[in-house]
Coordinates of N, CA and C in Angstrom, one line a residue:
Chain A
D984 N 122.0 32.3 30.5 CA 121.9 32.1 31.9 C 121.4 30.7 32.2
A985 N 122.0 30.1 33.3 CA 121.6 28.8 33.6 C 120.2 28.8 34.1
K986 N 119.5 27.6 34.0 CA 118.1 27.4 34.4 C 118.1 27.1 35.9
T987 N 117.1 27.6 36.6 CA 117.0 27.3 38.1 C 115.7 26.6 38.3
T988 N 115.6 25.8 39.4 CA 114.4 25.1 39.8 C 114.2 25.4 41.3
Q989 N 113.0 25.9 41.6 CA 112.6 26.2 43.0 C 111.2 25.6 43.3
P990 N 111.0 25.2 44.5 CA 109.7 24.8 44.9 C 108.7 25.9 44.8
P991 N 107.4 25.6 44.3 CA 106.5 26.7 44.1 C 106.1 27.4 45.4
S992 N 106.0 26.7 46.5 CA 105.6 27.3 47.7 C 106.2 26.6 48.9
M993 N 106.3 27.4 50.1 CA 106.8 26.8 51.3 C 106.2 27.6 52.4
D994 N 106.0 26.9 53.6 CA 105.6 27.5 54.8 C 106.7 27.5 55.8
C995 N 106.7 28.5 56.7 CA 107.6 28.6 57.8 C 107.0 29.3 59.0
A996 N 107.2 28.8 60.2 CA 106.7 29.5 61.4 C 107.4 30.7 61.7
E997 N 106.7 31.7 62.2 CA 107.3 33.0 62.5 C 108.4 32.8 63.6
G998 N 109.5 33.4 63.5 CA 110.6 33.3 64.4 C 111.6 32.2 64.1
R999 N 111.2 31.2 63.2 CA 112.1 30.2 62.8 C 112.9 30.6 61.6
A1000 N 113.9 29.8 61.3 CA 114.7 30.1 60.1 C 114.0 29.5 58.9
A1001 N 113.9 30.3 57.9 CA 113.4 29.9 56.6 C 114.5 29.5 55.7
N1002 N 114.4 28.3 55.1 CA 115.5 27.8 54.2 C 114.9 27.6 52.9
L1003 N 115.3 28.4 51.9 CA 114.7 28.3 50.6 C 115.7 27.7 49.6
P1004 N 115.4 26.5 49.0 CA 116.4 25.9 48.1 C 116.2 26.3 46.7
C1005 N 117.3 26.2 46.0 CA 117.3 26.5 44.5 C 118.3 25.5 43.9
N1006 N 117.9 24.8 42.8 CA 118.7 23.9 42.1 C 119.2 24.6 40.8
H1007 N 120.5 24.6 40.5 CA 121.0 25.2 39.3 C 122.1 24.3 38.8
S1008 N 121.8 23.1 38.4 CA 122.8 22.0 38.0 C 123.6 22.4 36.8
T1009 N 123.1 23.3 36.0 CA 123.9 23.6 34.7 C 124.7 24.9 34.9
I1010 N 124.9 25.3 36.1 CA 125.6 26.6 36.3 C 127.0 26.5 35.7
S1011 N 127.4 27.6 35.1 CA 128.8 27.7 34.6 C 129.7 28.4 35.6
G1012 N 131.0 28.2 35.4 CA 132.0 28.7 36.4 C 132.0 30.2 36.6
N1013 N 131.5 30.9 35.6 CA 131.5 32.4 35.8 C 130.1 32.9 36.1
E1014 N 129.2 32.1 36.5 CA 127.8 32.5 36.8 C 127.6 32.6 38.3
Y1015 N 127.0 33.7 38.7 CA 126.7 34.0 40.1 C 125.3 33.6 40.4
V1016 N 125.0 33.4 41.7 CA 123.6 33.1 42.2 C 123.1 34.4 42.8
Y1017 N 122.0 34.9 42.4 CA 121.4 36.1 42.9 C 120.0 35.7 43.5
W1018 N 119.6 36.4 44.6 CA 118.3 36.2 45.1 C 117.6 37.6 45.2
Y1019 N 116.4 37.6 44.8 CA 115.5 38.7 44.9 C 114.2 38.2 45.6
R1020 N 113.5 39.2 46.1 CA 112.1 38.8 46.6 C 111.1 39.9 46.2
Q1021 N 109.9 39.5 46.2 CA 108.8 40.4 45.8 C 107.7 40.3 46.8
I1022 N 107.5 41.3 47.6 CA 106.4 41.3 48.5 C 105.2 41.8 47.7
H1023 N 104.0 41.3 48.1 CA 102.8 41.6 47.4 C 102.6 43.0 47.1
S1024 N 102.3 43.4 45.8 CA 102.0 44.7 45.4 C 103.3 45.6 45.4
Q1025 N 104.4 45.1 45.5 CA 105.7 45.9 45.4 C 106.6 45.3 44.3
G1026 N 107.6 46.1 43.9 CA 108.6 45.7 43.0 C 109.6 44.7 43.7
P1027 N 110.3 43.9 42.9 CA 111.3 43.0 43.5 C 112.3 43.8 44.2
Q1028 N 112.9 43.1 45.2 CA 114.0 43.7 46.0 C 115.2 42.8 46.1
Y1029 N 116.3 43.3 45.8 CA 117.6 42.5 45.8 C 117.8 42.1 47.3
I1030 N 118.3 40.8 47.4 CA 118.6 40.3 48.8 C 120.1 40.1 48.9
I1031 N 120.7 39.2 48.0 CA 122.0 38.8 48.2 C 122.5 38.1 46.9
H1032 N 123.8 38.0 46.8 CA 124.3 37.2 45.7 C 125.7 36.6 46.1
G1033 N 126.1 35.5 45.3 CA 127.4 34.9 45.6 C 127.9 34.1 44.5
L1034 N 129.1 33.8 44.5 CA 129.8 33.0 43.4 C 130.0 31.5 43.9
K1035 N 130.8 31.4 44.9 CA 131.0 30.0 45.5 C 131.2 30.0 47.0
N1036 N 131.5 31.1 47.5 CA 131.7 31.2 49.0 C 130.3 31.5 49.6
N1037 N 130.1 31.1 50.8 CA 128.9 31.5 51.5 C 128.9 33.0 51.8
E1038 N 127.8 33.6 51.7 CA 127.7 35.1 51.9 C 126.6 35.4 52.9
T1039 N 126.8 36.5 53.7 CA 125.8 36.9 54.7 C 125.8 38.4 54.6
N1040 N 124.5 38.9 54.7 CA 124.4 40.4 54.9 C 123.3 40.6 55.9
E1041 N 122.8 41.8 56.0 CA 121.8 42.1 57.1 C 120.5 41.4 56.9
M1042 N 120.2 41.0 55.7 CA 118.9 40.4 55.3 C 118.9 38.9 55.4
A1043 N 120.0 38.3 54.9 CA 120.0 36.8 54.8 C 121.4 36.2 54.6
S1044 N 121.4 34.9 54.6 CA 122.6 34.2 54.3 C 122.4 33.3 53.1
L1045 N 123.5 33.2 52.3 CA 123.4 32.4 51.1 C 124.4 31.3 51.2
I1046 N 124.0 30.0 51.1 CA 124.9 28.9 51.2 C 124.9 28.2 49.8
I1047 N 126.1 28.1 49.2 CA 126.2 27.5 47.9 C 127.0 26.2 48.1
T1048 N 126.5 25.1 47.6 CA 127.2 23.8 47.7 C 128.5 23.8 47.0
E1049 N 129.4 22.9 47.4 CA 130.7 22.9 46.9 C 130.8 22.7 45.3
D1050 N 129.9 21.9 44.8 CA 129.8 21.7 43.4 C 129.0 22.8 42.7
R1051 N 128.5 23.7 43.4 CA 127.7 24.9 42.9 C 126.4 24.5 42.2
K1052 N 126.0 23.3 42.3 CA 124.8 22.9 41.6 C 123.5 23.3 42.4
S1053 N 123.6 23.7 43.6 CA 122.4 24.1 44.3 C 122.8 25.1 45.4
S1054 N 121.8 25.8 45.9 CA 122.1 26.8 46.9 C 120.9 26.9 47.8
T1055 N 121.1 27.6 49.0 CA 120.0 27.8 49.9 C 120.0 29.2 50.5
L1056 N 118.9 29.9 50.4 CA 118.8 31.2 51.0 C 118.2 31.0 52.4
I1057 N 118.9 31.6 53.4 CA 118.4 31.4 54.8 C 118.0 32.8 55.3
L1058 N 116.8 32.8 55.8 CA 116.3 34.0 56.6 C 116.3 33.5 58.0
P1059 N 117.2 34.0 58.8 CA 117.5 33.4 60.1 C 116.3 33.5 61.1
H1060 N 115.6 34.5 61.1 CA 114.5 34.6 62.1 C 113.3 35.3 61.3
A1061 N 112.5 34.4 60.7 CA 111.5 34.9 59.8 C 110.4 35.7 60.5
T1062 N 109.9 36.7 59.9 CA 108.8 37.5 60.4 C 107.7 37.5 59.4
L1063 N 106.5 37.9 59.8 CA 105.4 38.0 58.9 C 105.7 38.8 57.7
R1064 N 106.5 39.8 57.8 CA 106.9 40.7 56.7 C 107.8 40.0 55.7
D1065 N 108.3 38.9 56.0 CA 109.1 38.1 55.0 C 108.2 37.3 54.1
T1066 N 106.9 37.3 54.3 CA 106.0 36.6 53.3 C 106.2 37.3 52.0
A1067 N 106.6 36.5 51.0 CA 106.9 37.1 49.6 C 107.2 36.0 48.7
V1068 N 107.3 36.3 47.4 CA 107.8 35.4 46.4 C 109.3 35.6 46.3
Y1069 N 110.1 34.5 46.4 CA 111.6 34.6 46.4 C 112.1 34.0 45.1
Y1070 N 112.9 34.8 44.4 CA 113.4 34.4 43.1 C 114.9 34.1 43.2
C1071 N 115.3 33.0 42.7 CA 116.7 32.6 42.5 C 117.1 32.8 41.1
I1072 N 118.1 33.5 40.8 CA 118.6 33.9 39.4 C 120.0 33.5 39.3
V1073 N 120.4 32.9 38.2 CA 121.8 32.5 38.0 C 122.2 33.3 36.7
R1074 N 123.3 34.0 36.8 CA 123.7 34.8 35.7 C 125.2 35.2 35.8
V1075 N 125.7 35.5 34.6 CA 127.1 36.1 34.6 C 127.0 37.5 35.2
K1076 N 128.0 37.8 36.0 CA 128.0 39.1 36.6 C 128.3 40.1 35.5
S1077 N 127.5 41.2 35.4 CA 127.7 42.1 34.4 C 128.9 43.0 34.6
G1078 N 129.5 43.4 33.5 CA 130.7 44.2 33.6 C 130.3 45.7 33.7
G1079 N 129.7 46.1 32.6 CA 129.2 47.5 32.6 C 127.7 47.5 32.7
G1080 N 127.2 48.2 33.7 CA 125.8 48.2 33.9 C 125.2 46.9 34.4
A1081 N 123.9 46.9 34.6 CA 123.2 45.7 35.1 C 122.3 45.3 34.0
D1082 N 122.5 44.1 33.4 CA 121.7 43.7 32.3 C 120.3 43.2 32.8
G1083 N 119.4 42.9 31.8 CA 118.1 42.4 32.2 C 118.2 41.1 32.9
L1084 N 117.4 41.0 34.0 CA 117.3 39.9 34.8 C 116.3 38.9 34.3
T1085 N 116.5 37.6 34.4 CA 115.6 36.6 34.0 C 115.0 35.9 35.2
F1086 N 113.7 36.3 35.4 CA 113.0 35.7 36.6 C 112.2 34.5 36.2
G1087 N 112.2 33.5 37.1 CA 111.3 32.3 36.9 C 110.0 32.6 37.7
K1088 N 109.4 31.6 38.2 CA 108.2 31.8 39.0 C 108.5 31.9 40.5
G1089 N 109.6 31.5 40.9 CA 110.0 31.7 42.3 C 109.3 30.8 43.3
T1090 N 109.6 31.0 44.5 CA 109.0 30.3 45.6 C 108.2 31.2 46.5
H1091 N 106.9 30.9 46.6 CA 106.0 31.7 47.5 C 106.2 31.3 48.9
L1092 N 106.9 32.1 49.7 CA 107.2 31.8 51.1 C 106.1 32.4 52.0
I1093 N 105.4 31.6 52.8 CA 104.4 32.1 53.7 C 104.8 31.9 55.1
I1094 N 104.9 32.9 55.8 CA 105.3 32.9 57.2 C 104.0 32.8 58.1
Q1095 N 103.9 31.7 58.8 CA 102.7 31.5 59.6 C 102.9 32.0 61.1
P1096 N 101.9 32.7 61.6 CA 102.0 33.3 63.0 C 102.0 32.2 64.0
Chain B
D1476 N 116.6 60.2 50.4 CA 117.0 59.7 49.1 C 115.9 59.0 48.4
A1477 N 115.3 59.6 47.4 CA 114.1 59.0 46.8 C 114.5 57.8 46.0
G1478 N 113.7 56.8 46.1 CA 113.9 55.5 45.4 C 113.3 55.7 44.0
V1479 N 113.1 54.6 43.3 CA 112.5 54.6 42.0 C 111.0 54.9 42.1
T1480 N 110.6 55.9 41.3 CA 109.2 56.2 41.3 C 108.6 56.0 39.9
Q1481 N 107.3 55.6 39.9 CA 106.7 55.3 38.6 C 105.3 56.0 38.6
S1482 N 104.9 56.4 37.4 CA 103.5 57.0 37.3 C 102.9 56.6 36.0
P1483 N 101.6 56.4 35.9 CA 100.7 56.4 37.1 C 100.7 55.1 37.8
T1484 N 100.0 54.9 38.9 CA 100.0 53.7 39.6 C 99.1 52.7 39.0
H1485 N 98.0 53.2 38.4 CA 97.0 52.3 37.7 C 96.5 53.0 36.5
L1486 N 96.2 52.2 35.5 CA 95.8 52.7 34.2 C 94.8 51.7 33.5
I1487 N 93.7 52.2 33.0 CA 92.8 51.4 32.2 C 92.8 51.9 30.8
K1488 N 93.0 51.0 29.8 CA 93.0 51.4 28.4 C 92.2 50.4 27.6
T1489 N 91.8 50.8 26.4 CA 91.0 50.0 25.5 C 91.9 49.4 24.4
R1490 N 91.6 48.2 24.0 CA 92.3 47.6 22.9 C 92.6 48.5 21.7
G1491 N 93.8 48.5 21.2 CA 94.1 49.4 20.1 C 94.7 50.7 20.5
Q1492 N 94.5 51.1 21.7 CA 95.0 52.4 22.1 C 96.5 52.4 22.4
Q1493 N 97.0 53.5 22.7 CA 98.5 53.6 23.0 C 98.6 54.1 24.5
V1494 N 99.7 53.7 25.1 CA 99.9 54.1 26.5 C 101.3 54.5 26.7
T1495 N 101.5 55.4 27.6 CA 102.9 55.9 28.0 C 103.0 55.8 29.5
L1496 N 104.0 55.1 30.0 CA 104.3 54.9 31.4 C 105.6 55.6 31.7
R1497 N 105.8 56.2 32.9 CA 106.9 57.0 33.3 C 107.7 56.4 34.5
C1498 N 109.0 56.7 34.5 CA 109.8 56.2 35.6 C 110.9 57.2 35.9
S1499 N 111.1 57.4 37.2 CA 112.3 58.2 37.6 C 113.2 57.4 38.4
P1500 N 114.5 57.3 38.0 CA 115.4 56.3 38.7 C 115.8 56.8 40.1
K1501 N 116.3 55.9 40.8 CA 116.9 56.3 42.1 C 118.0 57.3 41.9
S1502 N 118.1 58.2 42.9 CA 119.1 59.2 42.8 C 120.5 58.6 42.6
G1503 N 121.3 59.1 41.7 CA 122.6 58.6 41.4 C 122.7 57.5 40.4
H1504 N 121.5 57.0 40.0 CA 121.5 55.9 39.0 C 121.3 56.5 37.6
D1505 N 121.9 55.9 36.6 CA 121.8 56.4 35.2 C 121.3 55.4 34.2
T1506 N 120.9 54.2 34.7 CA 120.4 53.1 33.8 C 119.0 52.7 34.2
V1507 N 118.1 52.6 33.2 CA 116.8 52.2 33.5 C 116.4 51.0 32.7
S1508 N 115.8 50.0 33.4 CA 115.3 48.8 32.7 C 113.8 48.7 33.0
W1509 N 113.1 48.1 32.0 CA 111.7 47.9 32.1 C 111.3 46.5 32.1
Y1510 N 110.4 46.1 32.9 CA 109.9 44.7 33.0 C 108.4 44.6 32.9
Q1511 N 107.9 43.5 32.3 CA 106.4 43.3 32.3 C 106.2 42.0 33.2
Q1512 N 105.2 42.1 34.1 CA 104.9 41.0 35.0 C 103.4 40.7 34.9
A1513 N 103.1 39.6 34.2 CA 101.7 39.1 34.1 C 101.4 38.5 35.5
L1514 N 100.1 38.3 35.7 CA 99.6 37.8 36.9 C 100.1 36.4 37.2
G1515 N 100.7 36.2 38.3 CA 101.2 34.8 38.7 C 102.5 34.4 38.1
Q1516 N 103.1 35.4 37.3 CA 104.4 35.1 36.7 C 105.5 36.0 37.2
G1517 N 106.8 35.6 37.0 CA 107.9 36.5 37.3 C 108.0 37.6 36.3
P1518 N 108.7 38.7 36.7 CA 108.9 39.8 35.7 C 109.7 39.3 34.5
Q1519 N 109.3 39.9 33.3 CA 110.0 39.6 32.1 C 110.6 40.8 31.6
F1520 N 111.9 40.8 31.2 CA 112.7 41.9 30.8 C 112.2 42.4 29.4
I1521 N 112.0 43.7 29.4 CA 111.6 44.3 28.1 C 112.8 45.0 27.4
F1522 N 113.4 46.0 28.0 CA 114.6 46.6 27.5 C 115.2 47.5 28.6
Q1523 N 116.4 47.9 28.2 CA 117.3 48.7 29.1 C 117.8 49.9 28.4
Y1524 N 117.8 51.1 29.1 CA 118.3 52.3 28.5 C 119.5 52.9 29.3
Y1525 N 120.4 53.3 28.6 CA 121.6 54.0 29.2 C 122.1 55.1 28.2
E1526 N 122.4 56.2 28.7 CA 122.8 57.3 27.8 C 121.9 57.6 26.7
E1527 N 120.6 57.5 27.0 CA 119.5 57.8 26.1 C 119.4 56.8 24.9
E1528 N 120.0 55.7 25.0 CA 120.0 54.7 24.0 C 119.5 53.3 24.5
E1529 N 118.8 52.6 23.7 CA 118.4 51.2 24.1 C 119.6 50.3 24.0
R1530 N 120.0 49.7 25.1 CA 121.3 48.9 25.2 C 121.0 47.4 25.1
Q1531 N 119.9 47.0 25.5 CA 119.6 45.6 25.5 C 118.1 45.4 25.4
R1532 N 117.6 44.4 24.7 CA 116.2 44.2 24.6 C 115.8 42.7 24.8
G1533 N 114.7 42.5 25.5 CA 114.2 41.2 25.6 C 113.3 40.8 24.4
N1534 N 112.6 39.7 24.6 CA 111.8 39.2 23.5 C 110.4 39.8 23.5
F1535 N 110.4 41.1 23.1 CA 109.1 41.8 23.0 C 109.0 42.5 21.6
P1536 N 107.8 42.6 21.1 CA 107.6 43.2 19.7 C 107.9 44.7 19.8
D1537 N 108.1 45.2 18.5 CA 108.4 46.6 18.5 C 107.2 47.5 18.8
R1538 N 106.1 47.0 19.1 CA 105.0 47.8 19.7 C 105.4 48.4 21.0
F1539 N 106.4 47.8 21.6 CA 107.0 48.3 22.9 C 108.2 49.1 22.5
S1540 N 108.2 50.4 22.9 CA 109.3 51.3 22.7 C 109.5 52.1 23.9
G1541 N 110.7 52.8 23.9 CA 111.0 53.5 25.1 C 111.8 54.8 24.8
H1542 N 112.1 55.5 25.8 CA 112.9 56.7 25.7 C 113.6 57.0 27.0
Q1543 N 114.8 57.5 27.0 CA 115.4 58.0 28.2 C 115.8 59.5 28.0
F1544 N 115.5 60.2 29.0 CA 115.8 61.7 28.9 C 117.1 62.0 29.5
P1545 N 117.6 63.2 29.3 CA 119.0 63.6 29.8 C 119.0 63.6 31.3
N1546 N 117.9 63.7 32.0 CA 117.9 63.6 33.5 C 117.8 62.1 34.0
Y1547 N 117.9 61.2 33.0 CA 117.9 59.7 33.3 C 116.5 59.1 33.5
S1548 N 115.5 59.9 33.5 CA 114.1 59.4 33.6 C 113.8 58.7 32.3
S1549 N 112.7 57.9 32.3 CA 112.5 57.1 31.2 C 111.0 56.9 31.0
E1550 N 110.6 56.7 29.7 CA 109.2 56.3 29.4 C 109.2 55.0 28.7
L1551 N 108.1 54.3 28.9 CA 107.8 53.1 28.1 C 106.5 53.4 27.4
N1552 N 106.5 53.2 26.1 CA 105.3 53.3 25.2 C 104.9 52.0 24.6
V1553 N 103.6 51.8 24.7 CA 103.1 50.6 24.1 C 102.0 51.0 23.1
N1554 N 102.1 50.6 21.8 CA 101.2 50.9 20.8 C 100.2 49.8 20.5
A1555 N 99.1 50.1 20.0 CA 98.1 49.0 19.5 C 97.9 48.0 20.6
L1556 N 97.5 48.4 21.8 CA 97.3 47.6 22.9 C 96.5 46.4 22.7
L1557 N 96.9 45.2 23.2 CA 96.2 44.0 23.2 C 95.8 43.6 24.6
L1558 N 94.8 42.7 24.7 CA 94.3 42.3 26.0 C 95.5 41.7 26.8
G1559 N 96.4 41.0 26.1 CA 97.5 40.3 26.7 C 98.5 41.3 27.2
D1560 N 98.4 42.6 27.0 CA 99.4 43.5 27.5 C 99.0 43.9 28.9
S1561 N 97.8 43.5 29.4 CA 97.4 43.7 30.8 C 98.5 43.1 31.7
A1562 N 99.1 43.9 32.6 CA 100.2 43.4 33.4 C 100.6 44.5 34.4
L1563 N 101.5 44.2 35.3 CA 102.2 45.1 36.1 C 103.5 45.5 35.4
Y1564 N 103.7 46.7 35.1 CA 105.0 47.2 34.4 C 105.9 47.8 35.5
L1565 N 107.1 47.2 35.6 CA 108.0 47.6 36.6 C 109.2 48.3 35.9
C1566 N 109.7 49.3 36.6 CA 110.9 50.0 36.2 C 112.0 49.7 37.2
A1567 N 113.2 49.5 36.8 CA 114.3 49.2 37.7 C 115.5 50.1 37.3
S1568 N 116.2 50.7 38.3 CA 117.3 51.5 38.0 C 118.6 50.9 38.5
S1569 N 119.7 51.3 37.9 CA 121.0 50.9 38.4 C 122.1 51.9 37.9
F1570 N 123.3 51.6 38.3 CA 124.4 52.5 37.9 C 125.2 51.8 36.9
W1571 N 125.4 52.3 35.7 CA 126.0 51.6 34.6 C 127.4 51.1 35.0
L1572 N 128.2 51.9 35.7 CA 129.6 51.5 36.0 C 129.6 50.8 37.4
G1573 N 128.5 50.5 37.9 CA 128.5 49.8 39.2 C 129.0 48.4 39.1
S1574 N 129.5 47.8 40.2 CA 130.0 46.5 40.2 C 129.0 45.4 40.6
R1575 N 127.9 45.8 41.1 CA 126.9 44.8 41.5 C 125.7 44.8 40.6
D1576 N 125.2 43.6 40.4 CA 123.9 43.5 39.6 C 122.7 43.7 40.5
E1577 N 122.7 44.8 41.2 CA 121.6 45.1 42.1 C 120.8 46.1 41.5
Q1578 N 119.6 45.7 41.0 CA 118.7 46.7 40.4 C 117.6 47.1 41.5
Y1579 N 117.3 48.3 41.5 CA 116.3 48.9 42.4 C 115.0 49.0 41.6
F1580 N 114.0 48.4 42.1 CA 112.7 48.4 41.4 C 111.7 49.4 42.0
G1581 N 110.9 50.0 41.1 CA 109.8 50.8 41.6 C 108.6 49.9 41.9
P1582 N 107.5 50.6 42.4 CA 106.3 49.8 42.7 C 105.5 49.3 41.6
G1583 N 105.8 49.9 40.4 CA 105.1 49.4 39.2 C 103.8 50.2 38.8
T1584 N 103.4 50.0 37.6 CA 102.2 50.6 37.1 C 101.3 49.4 36.6
R1585 N 100.1 49.4 37.2 CA 99.2 48.3 36.8 C 98.4 48.7 35.6
L1586 N 98.6 48.1 34.5 CA 97.9 48.4 33.2 C 96.8 47.4 33.0
T1587 N 95.6 47.8 32.8 CA 94.5 46.9 32.4 C 94.0 47.3 31.0
V1588 N 93.9 46.4 30.1 CA 93.5 46.6 28.8 C 92.1 45.9 28.6
T1589 N 91.1 46.7 28.3 CA 89.7 46.1 28.1 C 89.3 46.1 26.7

């Protein structure tokens, strides 16, 4: 799996959009970008994933640059409950089953009231 | 629809002892993965079980072993506990033939080794 680089921490004001960057300059053509988050004292939670097109779901949007060397997770209207550690993971999409995920240290996002 | 459940929530053990942690997967899931999360670190993959067999393993010694039962629930066993085994142990479930790498995590078991 390709290596990812994320800032260790970020602040965002409540109600504003939170933009979390991730660099993955060694990403291969068949590797996807996945985002998970972990709220304090809970297990990680899947957010979104994408290959090369921008993706949106009820939780967030994922913007992947054209060269696929970086991506941004966007929480459009951050709330205090979005305070968590956000993990960017790059991996080949599994065929059968879901293989072990490789987590880095992630970005600790703090939403300020 | 019950999510992933783990027991116990907290556990204190002494060095050298053995421990067993338990996990019930989300309804409809047949694959269970275990992770270890040390304080301040991201989760580290231990191993994955499907059809009662270990399918994939991370970089963990064989003191760490597991089992999956016919009802898809799973156990994680750790022998000869070391102080460094103190961590949050997370269980994640998924569907083997699913098309998404979306793993559902339980709340974890906090193990303290003294």
